[in-house]
Every structure is written in structure tokens, then in C-alpha cells.
Tab-separated table of C-alpha atoms in Angstrom:
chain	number	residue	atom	x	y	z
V	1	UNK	CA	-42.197	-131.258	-72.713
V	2	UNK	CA	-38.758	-132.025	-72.087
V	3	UNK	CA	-37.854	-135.459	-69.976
V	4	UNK	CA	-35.279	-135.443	-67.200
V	5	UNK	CA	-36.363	-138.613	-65.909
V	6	UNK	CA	-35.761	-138.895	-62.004
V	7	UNK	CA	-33.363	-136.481	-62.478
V	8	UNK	CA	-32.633	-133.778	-58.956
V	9	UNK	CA	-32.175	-130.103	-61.062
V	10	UNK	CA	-30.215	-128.013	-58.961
V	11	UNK	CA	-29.751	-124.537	-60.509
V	12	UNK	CA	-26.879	-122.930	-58.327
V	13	UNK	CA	-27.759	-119.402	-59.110
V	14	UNK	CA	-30.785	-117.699	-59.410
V	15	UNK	CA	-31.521	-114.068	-58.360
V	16	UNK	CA	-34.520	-111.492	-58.217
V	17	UNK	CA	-32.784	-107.938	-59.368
V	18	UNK	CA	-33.916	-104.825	-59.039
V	19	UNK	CA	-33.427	-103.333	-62.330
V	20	UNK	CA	-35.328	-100.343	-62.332
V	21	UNK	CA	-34.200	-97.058	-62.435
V	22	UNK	CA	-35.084	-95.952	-59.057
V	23	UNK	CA	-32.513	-98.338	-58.175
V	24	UNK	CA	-29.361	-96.733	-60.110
V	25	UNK	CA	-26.931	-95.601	-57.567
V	26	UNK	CA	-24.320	-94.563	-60.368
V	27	UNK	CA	-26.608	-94.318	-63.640
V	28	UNK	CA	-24.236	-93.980	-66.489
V	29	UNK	CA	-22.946	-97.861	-65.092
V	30	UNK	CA	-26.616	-99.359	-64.160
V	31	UNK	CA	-27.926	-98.603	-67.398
V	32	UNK	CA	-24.962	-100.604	-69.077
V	33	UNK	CA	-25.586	-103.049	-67.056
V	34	UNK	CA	-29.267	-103.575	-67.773
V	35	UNK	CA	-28.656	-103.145	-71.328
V	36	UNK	CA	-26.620	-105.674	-71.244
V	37	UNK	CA	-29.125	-108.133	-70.162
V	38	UNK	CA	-31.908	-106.434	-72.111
V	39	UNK	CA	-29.724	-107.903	-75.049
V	40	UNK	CA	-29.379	-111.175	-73.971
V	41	UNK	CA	-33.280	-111.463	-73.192
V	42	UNK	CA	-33.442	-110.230	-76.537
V	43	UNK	CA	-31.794	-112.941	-78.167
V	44	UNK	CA	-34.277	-115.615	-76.726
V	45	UNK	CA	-37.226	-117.463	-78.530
V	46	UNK	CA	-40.391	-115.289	-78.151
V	47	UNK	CA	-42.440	-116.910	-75.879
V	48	UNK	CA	-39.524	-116.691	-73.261
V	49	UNK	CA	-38.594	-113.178	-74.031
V	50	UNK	CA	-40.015	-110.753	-71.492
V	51	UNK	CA	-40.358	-107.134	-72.780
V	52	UNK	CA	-38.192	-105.250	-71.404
V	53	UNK	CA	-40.256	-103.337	-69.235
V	54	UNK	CA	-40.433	-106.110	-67.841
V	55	UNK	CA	-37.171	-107.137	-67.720
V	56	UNK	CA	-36.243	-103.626	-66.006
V	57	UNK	CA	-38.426	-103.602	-62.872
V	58	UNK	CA	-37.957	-104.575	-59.520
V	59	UNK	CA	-38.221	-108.405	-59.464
V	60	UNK	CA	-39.823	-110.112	-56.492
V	61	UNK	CA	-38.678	-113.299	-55.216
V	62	UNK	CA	-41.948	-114.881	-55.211
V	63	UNK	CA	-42.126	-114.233	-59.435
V	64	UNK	CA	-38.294	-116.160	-59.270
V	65	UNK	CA	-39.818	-119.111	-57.176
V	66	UNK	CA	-42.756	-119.713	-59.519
V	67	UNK	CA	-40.379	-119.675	-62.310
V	68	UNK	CA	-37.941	-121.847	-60.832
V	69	UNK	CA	-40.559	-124.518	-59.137
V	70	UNK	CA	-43.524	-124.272	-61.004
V	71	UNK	CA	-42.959	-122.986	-64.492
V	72	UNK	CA	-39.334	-126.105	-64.464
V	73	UNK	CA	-38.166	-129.061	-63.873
V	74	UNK	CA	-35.595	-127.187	-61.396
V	75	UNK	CA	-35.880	-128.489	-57.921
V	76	UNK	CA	-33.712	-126.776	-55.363
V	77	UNK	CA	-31.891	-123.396	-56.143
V	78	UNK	CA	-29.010	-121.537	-54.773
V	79	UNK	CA	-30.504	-117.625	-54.530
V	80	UNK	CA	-27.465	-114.965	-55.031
V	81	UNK	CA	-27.451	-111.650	-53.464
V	82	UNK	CA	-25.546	-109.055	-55.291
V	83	UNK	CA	-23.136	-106.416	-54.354
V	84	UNK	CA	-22.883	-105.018	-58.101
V	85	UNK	CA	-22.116	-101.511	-56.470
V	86	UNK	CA	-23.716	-99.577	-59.265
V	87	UNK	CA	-27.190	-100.639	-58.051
V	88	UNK	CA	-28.287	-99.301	-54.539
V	89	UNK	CA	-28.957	-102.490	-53.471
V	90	UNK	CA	-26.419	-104.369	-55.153
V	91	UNK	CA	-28.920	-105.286	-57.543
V	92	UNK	CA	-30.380	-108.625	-55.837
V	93	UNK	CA	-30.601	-106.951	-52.020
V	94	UNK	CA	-29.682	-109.142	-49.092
V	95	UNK	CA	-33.253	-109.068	-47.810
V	96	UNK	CA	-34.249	-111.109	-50.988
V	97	UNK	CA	-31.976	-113.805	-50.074
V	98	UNK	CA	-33.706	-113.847	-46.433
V	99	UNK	CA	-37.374	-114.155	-48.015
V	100	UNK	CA	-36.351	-116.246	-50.462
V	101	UNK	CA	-35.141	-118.820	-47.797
V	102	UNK	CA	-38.106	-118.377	-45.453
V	103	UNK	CA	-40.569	-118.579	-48.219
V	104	UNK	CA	-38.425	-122.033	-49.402
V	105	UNK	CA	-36.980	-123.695	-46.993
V	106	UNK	CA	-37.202	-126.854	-48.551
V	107	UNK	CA	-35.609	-126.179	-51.750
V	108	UNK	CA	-33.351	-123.530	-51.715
V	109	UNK	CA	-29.872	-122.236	-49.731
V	110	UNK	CA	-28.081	-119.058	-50.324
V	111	UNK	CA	-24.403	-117.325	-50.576
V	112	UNK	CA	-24.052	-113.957	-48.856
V	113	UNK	CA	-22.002	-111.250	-51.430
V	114	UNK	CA	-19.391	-108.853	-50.359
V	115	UNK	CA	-18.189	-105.646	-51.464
V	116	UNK	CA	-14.770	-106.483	-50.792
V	117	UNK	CA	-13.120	-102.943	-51.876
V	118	UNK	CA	-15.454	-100.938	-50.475
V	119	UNK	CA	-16.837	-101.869	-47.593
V	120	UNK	CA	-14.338	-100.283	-44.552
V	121	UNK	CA	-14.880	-104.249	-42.776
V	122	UNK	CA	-15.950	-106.697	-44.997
V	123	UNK	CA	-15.139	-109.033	-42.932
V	124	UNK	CA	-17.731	-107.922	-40.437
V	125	UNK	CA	-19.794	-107.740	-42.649
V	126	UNK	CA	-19.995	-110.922	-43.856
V	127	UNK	CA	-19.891	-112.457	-39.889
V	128	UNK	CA	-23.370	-110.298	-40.185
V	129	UNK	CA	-24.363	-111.781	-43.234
V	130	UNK	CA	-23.687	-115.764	-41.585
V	131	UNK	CA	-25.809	-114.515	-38.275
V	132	UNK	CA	-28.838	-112.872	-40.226
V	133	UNK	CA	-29.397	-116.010	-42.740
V	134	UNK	CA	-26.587	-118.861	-42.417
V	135	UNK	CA	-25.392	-118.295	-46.422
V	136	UNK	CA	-22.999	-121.383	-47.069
V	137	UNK	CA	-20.471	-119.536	-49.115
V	138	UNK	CA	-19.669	-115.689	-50.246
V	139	UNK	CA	-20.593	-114.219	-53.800
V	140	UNK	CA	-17.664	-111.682	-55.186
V	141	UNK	CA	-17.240	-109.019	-58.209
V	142	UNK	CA	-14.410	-108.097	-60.052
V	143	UNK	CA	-15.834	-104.519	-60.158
V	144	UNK	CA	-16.931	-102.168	-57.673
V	145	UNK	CA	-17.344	-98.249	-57.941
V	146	UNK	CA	-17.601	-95.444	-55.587
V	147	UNK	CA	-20.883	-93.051	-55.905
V	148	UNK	CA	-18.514	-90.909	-57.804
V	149	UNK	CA	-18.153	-93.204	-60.499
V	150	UNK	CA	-14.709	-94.418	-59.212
V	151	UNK	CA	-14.484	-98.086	-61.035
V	152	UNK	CA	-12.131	-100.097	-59.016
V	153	UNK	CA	-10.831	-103.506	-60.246
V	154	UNK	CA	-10.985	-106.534	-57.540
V	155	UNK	CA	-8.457	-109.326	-58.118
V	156	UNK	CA	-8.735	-113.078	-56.308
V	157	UNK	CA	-5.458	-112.872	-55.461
V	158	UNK	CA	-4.310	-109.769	-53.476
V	159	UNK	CA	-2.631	-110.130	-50.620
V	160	UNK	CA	-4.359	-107.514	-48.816
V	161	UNK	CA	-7.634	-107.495	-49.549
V	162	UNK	CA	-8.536	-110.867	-51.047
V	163	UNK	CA	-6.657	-113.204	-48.722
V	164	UNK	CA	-7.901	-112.358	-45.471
V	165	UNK	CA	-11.318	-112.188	-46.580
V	166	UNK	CA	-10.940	-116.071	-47.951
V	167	UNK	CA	-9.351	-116.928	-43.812
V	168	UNK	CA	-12.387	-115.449	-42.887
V	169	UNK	CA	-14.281	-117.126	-45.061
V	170	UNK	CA	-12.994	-120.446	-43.856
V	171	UNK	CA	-13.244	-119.319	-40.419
V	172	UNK	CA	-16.364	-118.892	-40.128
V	173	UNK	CA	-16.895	-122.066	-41.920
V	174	UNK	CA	-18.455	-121.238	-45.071
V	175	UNK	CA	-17.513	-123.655	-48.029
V	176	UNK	CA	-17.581	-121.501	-51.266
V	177	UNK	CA	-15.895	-118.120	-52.546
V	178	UNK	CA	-18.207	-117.772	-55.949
V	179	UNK	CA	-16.592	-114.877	-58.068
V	180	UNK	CA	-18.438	-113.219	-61.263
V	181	UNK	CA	-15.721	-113.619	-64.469
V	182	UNK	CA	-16.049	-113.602	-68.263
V	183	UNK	CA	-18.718	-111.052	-68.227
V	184	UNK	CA	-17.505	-107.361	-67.938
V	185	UNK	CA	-19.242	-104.583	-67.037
V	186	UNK	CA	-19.736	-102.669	-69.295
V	187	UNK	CA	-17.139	-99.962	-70.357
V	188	UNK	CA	-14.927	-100.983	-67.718
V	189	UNK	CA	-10.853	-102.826	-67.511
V	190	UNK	CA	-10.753	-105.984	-68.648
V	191	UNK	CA	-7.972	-107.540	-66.891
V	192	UNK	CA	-9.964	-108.035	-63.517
V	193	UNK	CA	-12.931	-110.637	-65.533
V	194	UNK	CA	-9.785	-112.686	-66.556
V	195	UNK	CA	-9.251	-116.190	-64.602
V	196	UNK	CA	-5.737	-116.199	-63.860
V	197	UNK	CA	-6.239	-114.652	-60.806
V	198	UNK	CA	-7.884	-117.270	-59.269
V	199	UNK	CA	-5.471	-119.961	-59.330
V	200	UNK	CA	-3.220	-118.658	-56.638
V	201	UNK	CA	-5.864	-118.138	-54.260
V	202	UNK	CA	-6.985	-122.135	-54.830
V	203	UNK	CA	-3.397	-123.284	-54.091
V	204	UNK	CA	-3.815	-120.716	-50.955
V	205	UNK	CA	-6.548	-121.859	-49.445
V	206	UNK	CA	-7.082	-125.558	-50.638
V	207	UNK	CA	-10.351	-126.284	-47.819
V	208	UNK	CA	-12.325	-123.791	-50.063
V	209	UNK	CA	-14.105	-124.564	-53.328
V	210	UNK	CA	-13.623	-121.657	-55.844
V	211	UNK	CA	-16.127	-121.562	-58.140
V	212	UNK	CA	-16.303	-118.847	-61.507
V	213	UNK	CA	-19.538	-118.112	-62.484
V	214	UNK	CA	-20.217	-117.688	-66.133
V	215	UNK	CA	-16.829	-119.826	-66.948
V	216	UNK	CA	-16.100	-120.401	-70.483
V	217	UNK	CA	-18.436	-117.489	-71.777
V	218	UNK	CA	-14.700	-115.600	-72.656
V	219	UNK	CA	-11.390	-117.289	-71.584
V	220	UNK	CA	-12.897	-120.803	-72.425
V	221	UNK	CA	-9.545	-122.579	-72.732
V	222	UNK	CA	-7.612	-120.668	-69.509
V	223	UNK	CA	-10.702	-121.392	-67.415
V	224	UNK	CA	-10.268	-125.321	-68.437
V	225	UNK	CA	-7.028	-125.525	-67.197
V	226	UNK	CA	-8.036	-123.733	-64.068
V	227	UNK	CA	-10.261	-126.648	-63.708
V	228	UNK	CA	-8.036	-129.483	-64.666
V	229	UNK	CA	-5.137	-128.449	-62.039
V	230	UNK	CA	-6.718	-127.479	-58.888
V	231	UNK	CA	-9.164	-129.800	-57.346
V	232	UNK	CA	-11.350	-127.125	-55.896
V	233	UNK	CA	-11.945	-125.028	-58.940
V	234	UNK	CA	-15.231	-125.705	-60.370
V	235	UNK	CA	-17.096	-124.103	-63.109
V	236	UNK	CA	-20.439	-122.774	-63.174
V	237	UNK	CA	-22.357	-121.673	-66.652
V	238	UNK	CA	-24.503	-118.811	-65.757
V	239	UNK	CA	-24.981	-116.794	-68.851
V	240	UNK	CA	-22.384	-119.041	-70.895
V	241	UNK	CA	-26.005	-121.555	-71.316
V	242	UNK	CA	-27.436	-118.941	-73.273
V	243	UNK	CA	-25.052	-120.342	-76.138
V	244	UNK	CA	-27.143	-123.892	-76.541
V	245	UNK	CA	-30.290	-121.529	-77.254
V	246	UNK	CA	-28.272	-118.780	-79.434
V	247	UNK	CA	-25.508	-120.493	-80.988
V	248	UNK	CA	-25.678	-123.809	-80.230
V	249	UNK	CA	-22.235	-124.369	-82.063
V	250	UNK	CA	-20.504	-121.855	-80.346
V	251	UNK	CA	-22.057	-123.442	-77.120
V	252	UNK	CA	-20.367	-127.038	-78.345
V	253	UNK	CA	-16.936	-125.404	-78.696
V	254	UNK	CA	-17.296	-123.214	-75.470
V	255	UNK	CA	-17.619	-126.888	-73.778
V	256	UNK	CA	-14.898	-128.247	-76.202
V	257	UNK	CA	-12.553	-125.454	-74.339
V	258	UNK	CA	-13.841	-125.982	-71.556
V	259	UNK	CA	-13.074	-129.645	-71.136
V	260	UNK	CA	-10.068	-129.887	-73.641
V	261	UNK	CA	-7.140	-130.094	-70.722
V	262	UNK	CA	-9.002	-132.428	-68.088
V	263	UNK	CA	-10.496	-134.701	-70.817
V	264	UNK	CA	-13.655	-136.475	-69.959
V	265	UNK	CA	-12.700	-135.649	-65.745
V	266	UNK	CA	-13.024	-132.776	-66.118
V	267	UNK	CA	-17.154	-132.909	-66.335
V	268	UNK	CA	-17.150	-133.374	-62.306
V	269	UNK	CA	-15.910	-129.552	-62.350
V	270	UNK	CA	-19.373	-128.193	-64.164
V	271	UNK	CA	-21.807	-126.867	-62.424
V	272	UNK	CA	-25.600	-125.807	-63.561
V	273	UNK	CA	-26.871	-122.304	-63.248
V	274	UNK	CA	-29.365	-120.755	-65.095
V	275	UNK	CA	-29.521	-117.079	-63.380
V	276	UNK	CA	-33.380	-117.202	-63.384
V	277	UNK	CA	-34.823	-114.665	-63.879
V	278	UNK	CA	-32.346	-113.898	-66.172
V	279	UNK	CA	-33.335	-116.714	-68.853
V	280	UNK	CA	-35.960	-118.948	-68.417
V	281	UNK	CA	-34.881	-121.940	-66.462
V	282	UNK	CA	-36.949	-124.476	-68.063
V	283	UNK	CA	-35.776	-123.099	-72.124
V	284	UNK	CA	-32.340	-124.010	-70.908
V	285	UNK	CA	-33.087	-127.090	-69.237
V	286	UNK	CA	-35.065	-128.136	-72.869
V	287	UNK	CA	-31.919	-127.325	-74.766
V	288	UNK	CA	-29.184	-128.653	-72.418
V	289	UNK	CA	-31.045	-131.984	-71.757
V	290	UNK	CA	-31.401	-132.589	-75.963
V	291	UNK	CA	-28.366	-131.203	-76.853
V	292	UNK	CA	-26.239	-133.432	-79.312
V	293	UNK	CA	-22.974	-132.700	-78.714
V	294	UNK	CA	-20.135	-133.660	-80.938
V	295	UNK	CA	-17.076	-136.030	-80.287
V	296	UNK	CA	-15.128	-134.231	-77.858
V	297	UNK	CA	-11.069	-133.710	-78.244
V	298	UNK	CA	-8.612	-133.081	-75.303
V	299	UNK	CA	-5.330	-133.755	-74.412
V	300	UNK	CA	-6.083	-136.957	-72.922
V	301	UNK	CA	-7.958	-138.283	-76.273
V	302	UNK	CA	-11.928	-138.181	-77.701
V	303	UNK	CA	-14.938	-138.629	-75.808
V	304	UNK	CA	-18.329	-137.722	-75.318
V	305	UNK	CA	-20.962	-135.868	-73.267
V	306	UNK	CA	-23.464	-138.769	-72.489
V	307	UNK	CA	-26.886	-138.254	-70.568
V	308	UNK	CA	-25.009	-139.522	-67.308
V	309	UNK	CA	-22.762	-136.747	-67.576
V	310	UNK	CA	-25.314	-134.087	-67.946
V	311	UNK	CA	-27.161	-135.706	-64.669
V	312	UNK	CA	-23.818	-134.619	-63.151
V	313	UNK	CA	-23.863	-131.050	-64.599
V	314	UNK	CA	-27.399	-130.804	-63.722
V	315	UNK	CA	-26.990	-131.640	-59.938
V	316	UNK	CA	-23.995	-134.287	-58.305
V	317	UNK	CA	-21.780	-131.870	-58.933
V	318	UNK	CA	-23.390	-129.249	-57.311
V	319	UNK	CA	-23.598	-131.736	-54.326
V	320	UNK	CA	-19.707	-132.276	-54.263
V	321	UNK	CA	-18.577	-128.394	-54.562
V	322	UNK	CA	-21.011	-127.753	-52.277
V	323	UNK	CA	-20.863	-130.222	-49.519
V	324	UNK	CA	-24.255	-131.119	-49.967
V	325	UNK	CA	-25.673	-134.734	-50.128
V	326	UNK	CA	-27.999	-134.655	-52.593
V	327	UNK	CA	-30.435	-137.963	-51.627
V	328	UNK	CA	-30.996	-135.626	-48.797
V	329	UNK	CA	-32.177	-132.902	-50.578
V	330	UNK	CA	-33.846	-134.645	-52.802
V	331	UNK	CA	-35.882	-136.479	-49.656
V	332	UNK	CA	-36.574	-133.310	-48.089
V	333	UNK	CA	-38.236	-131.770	-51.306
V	334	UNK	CA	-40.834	-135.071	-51.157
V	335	UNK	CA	-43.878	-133.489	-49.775
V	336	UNK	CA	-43.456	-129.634	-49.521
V	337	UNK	CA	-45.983	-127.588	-51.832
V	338	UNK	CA	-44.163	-127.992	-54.934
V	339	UNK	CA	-44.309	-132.000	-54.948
V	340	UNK	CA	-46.985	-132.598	-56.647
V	341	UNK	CA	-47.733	-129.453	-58.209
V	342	UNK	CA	-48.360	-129.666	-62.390
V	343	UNK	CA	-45.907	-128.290	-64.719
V	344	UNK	CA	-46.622	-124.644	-65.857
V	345	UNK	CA	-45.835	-124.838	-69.840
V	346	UNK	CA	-46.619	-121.215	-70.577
V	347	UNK	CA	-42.945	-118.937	-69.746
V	348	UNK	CA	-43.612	-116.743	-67.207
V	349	UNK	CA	-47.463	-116.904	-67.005
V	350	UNK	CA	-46.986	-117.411	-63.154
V	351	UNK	CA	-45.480	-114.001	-62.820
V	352	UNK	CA	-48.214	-112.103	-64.410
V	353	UNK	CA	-45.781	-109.996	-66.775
V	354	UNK	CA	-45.871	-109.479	-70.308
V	355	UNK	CA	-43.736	-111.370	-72.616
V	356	UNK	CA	-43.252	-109.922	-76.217
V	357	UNK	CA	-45.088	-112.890	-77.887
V	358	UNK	CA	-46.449	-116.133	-77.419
């Protein structure tokens, strides 16, 4: 069993999708997208690879706690709807967000997602979302298709549409624009998963933290330097942790990228996420915790990833994109149910699904 010590995990995304056919709202889209992840689950150890029957069902958000809180060392998790427009329900619907919040109130907050091309008032929407279950931030695609088929590309930095969703945003208080990049789609453009985009909406609105989910798992080096220059650009590796379990070298350069124009700095920017269900949380945690990493270069000279920094992947700086104080959530996880519950070792016994072998 892997030791983090007195280490607070927080995994800053985690979802419960709805992956099952039922749920394609434009099929010849869906089903790329679920292959997509059927191949990544593929690529996992055995005992932590669901079949993917499995994988392609509707998820409930009591299977994602158990995995989370009882089957890892994870202690507090971020839960992300989804407005991937293919999917009725975005994929991860709104009302999982709500139960997963009621059902943990001690260790968990949420993001609301827009569609912010399709929707005739996103804006009102999201003032909806804030009333219904007080999200902290806003989740955001680069993709988004009409029932048709339509694909339209969603950049960070329009003018028309992205800008006065971020004033909302900020007027309504919330504290983080999260936006899906690296990973397309599917057969879809290319140019709206790139990261350059985001840059002029961080010099725009400077109060907001901008943070790009599944950084470094394509445009590595562009998405360090995004990093390095703007103080509220952060980093989060959903999907781009896969690499420590399926090519751990690849994984050491992705960081190497990563971390090459802030130097040693530039650690504070990276932020854990696992995307349970997606991969097991506590296979990740295993590999990330004893991963040796190599001598790191950047411009400002050689260093390396010790345990300290990893505490600070793994949850401080989660606590300073987020404006959370972590000692507090740490104290208010002390005696809920989960406190003194035994680790689960076996993947995904708690959920009652098959895996392919154990």
C-alpha cells in the first residue's frame, strides 16, 4: 500500500458520466468519445481495468464516492458536471453535481459547466447554476455541436462570446474558469484544444484563475509558458497522469515541458486530478507518489521534483487556485463517515462492477 504520510489528497476533478448509449444525443460523436476512453481504460494494469461494459454505463455518483473515499487515499474532490454537447446530459448531468454535494458535504465542492455557444443565455444559465448548488467556478469545452451534428469550435478568447461570460463569471463571484484542452474530440478541428487562446483572456481578467485541464497531455511546452507568465494560469493533469502508469518516460518529459520555462516555480502552477471514474484514483496516486523523476532542465537551470513538491501537486496548490484554506478542509473531514473508515485494496470492489481481471 502506497504511503502519503499526513498528506490532504485533493483530486480537483472527478465525474460520474453517463456513457451509455441511451445517452447519445449525436451518436456518430458519443461513440468517439467513449471509445476514446474505452482505450485509455484499456491501457491500465488489469485489476484496475473495468470491462468496458462497464466502463459504458450510466455511472452513479455514489460508485465515484466509494472510489474516491474508500477504495484511496483521496480526501476531498472537486465533482465536474459536463456540457460535452454530444451526450444528452452533457455526459456528467448537473443533477450529479447536486447529489454528489448533498451526499458529501464534507469532502467535496463543485464547478457548474456551460455550453457557452449554444445555450441562447449562458449567462443565465450559469446565475441558475450558482442558485441551485453554489459551484465555485465554471467548467468549459472547446467543442460543442448542434443535434444536427454541427461541430462548433469555442475559443477563450472571443470577444463576444467568451469575455462576457468570464465578467459574469467574476460577477457573480465565482473564482475559476476550468477549460478542457489537449484532448480533442474525436474527428473534430484541432485549433480550438490548442492553449494559446487562453493567455489573452488571463491578462483580461487577472481576479480569475484559469485553469487547463489535461495540460501537457499535447502542447506540453506552450502550456509551460502559459504557466510561467501569467500568475493565474494553473495546470491541472487529468488524463495527462495516465502517462506515469503507461509510459512513465513520456510522463517524465511531459513534466520536463511542462516545467522547462518557470524552472522549479513553476510546480505551484500543478494541480492534481485524476478524473475518477475515469482511472482509478488510488493506481495514480501509487505511481505519482513513487515516481523517480529525473534531474529536471529549464531555462532557469536543473532541479528536481522532491516529495515536498508532490505534497504541493497533490493538494496546496489546489488550495491557492482555488481560494481554499486547506487546514480547514482538512479539519472539517476529521470525523465525517469516511474518517476512520479502512482502506479498500481491491479496484473497484465497492462499486460492484466487473473488472477484466484481478
Amino acid at each position: 500500500m502506497v504511503t502519503l504520510d499526513d498528506v490532504f489528497v485533493v483530486d480537483a476533478v472527478s465525474h460520474a458520466y453517463n456513457q451509455a448509449e441511451s445517452n447519445f444525443r449525436v451518436p456518430r460523436y458519443a461513440e468517439q468519445v467513449a471509445d476514446i476512453g474505452v482505450g485509455l481504460e484499456d491501457a491500465m494494469p488489469d485489476r484496475y481495468k473495468r470491462t468496458p461494459e462497464t466502463f459504458l454505463s450510466d455511472w452513479p455518483v455514489e460508485y465515484t464516492e466509494d472510489v474516491l473515499f474508500r477504495e484511496s487515499q483521496t480526501d476531498f474532490s472537486v465533482f465536474h458536471p459536463q456540457s460535452i454537447t454530444v451526450f444528452h446530459d452533457g455526459l456528467t448531468s448537473l443533477e450529479k453535481a447536486q447529489a454528489f454535494l448533498e451526499r458529501n458535504p464534507t469532502r467535496s465542492a463543485a464547478l457548474g459547466s456551460i455550453d457557452a455557444v449554444g445555450l441562447e443565455d449562458p449567462q443565465g444559465e450559469l446565475t441558475r447554476q450558482v442558485e441551485a448548488f453554489d459551484p465555485h467556478g465554471v467548467k468549459v469545452y472547446p467543442s460543442y455541436w448542434e443535434e444536427s451534428g454541427t461541430h462548433h469550435g469555442f475559443k477563450m478568447d472571443d470577444p463576444e462570446v467568451a469575455f462576457p461570460l468570464w465578467e459574469h463569471v467574476a460577477d457573480l463571484g465565482l473564482d475559476v474558469v476550468a477549460v478542457h484542452k489537449a484532448m480533442p474530440f474525436g474527428a473534430v478541428p484541432m485549433d480550438s484544444y490548442e492553449v494559446g487562446d487562453v493567455e489573452e483572456a488571463a491578462a483580461s481578467f487577472p481576479d480569475l484563475t484559469f485553469e487547463i485541464v489535461h495540460g501537457g497531455l499535447t502542447f506540453a511546452r506552450e502550456t509551460g509558458w502559459q504557466i510561467a507568465r501569467f500568475p493565474n494560469v494553473y495546470v491541472n493533469l487529468e488524463l495527462t497522469l495516465a502517462e506515469a502508469v503507461t509510459t512513465p518516460k513520456t510522463f517524465a518529459e511531459t513534466m520536463q515541458d511542462l516545467l522547462y520555462a518557470g524552472g522549479k516555480r513553476a510546480i505551484d502552477k500543478i494541480i492534481w486530478g485524476t478524473g475518477a471514474p475515469h482511472f482509478h484514483p488510488q493506481l495514480l496516486l501509487k505511481r505519482f507518489w513513487e515516481f523517480d523523476f529525473p534531474e529536471m532542465e529549464s531555462l532557469s537551470g536543473s532541479f528536481t521534483i522532491t516529495q515536498a513538491d508532490k505534497r504541493k501537486i497533490l493538494g496546496e496548490n489546489f488550495a491557492d487556485a482555488h481560494g481554499f484554506d486547506l487546514d480547514e478542509l482538512e479539519a472539517q473531514t476529521v470525523d465525517d463517515e469516511y474518517s476512520d473508515a479502512e482502506l479498500v485494496e481491491e479496484p473497484w470492489s465497492t462499486t460492484g462492477f466487473e473488472v477484466v481481471s484481478s
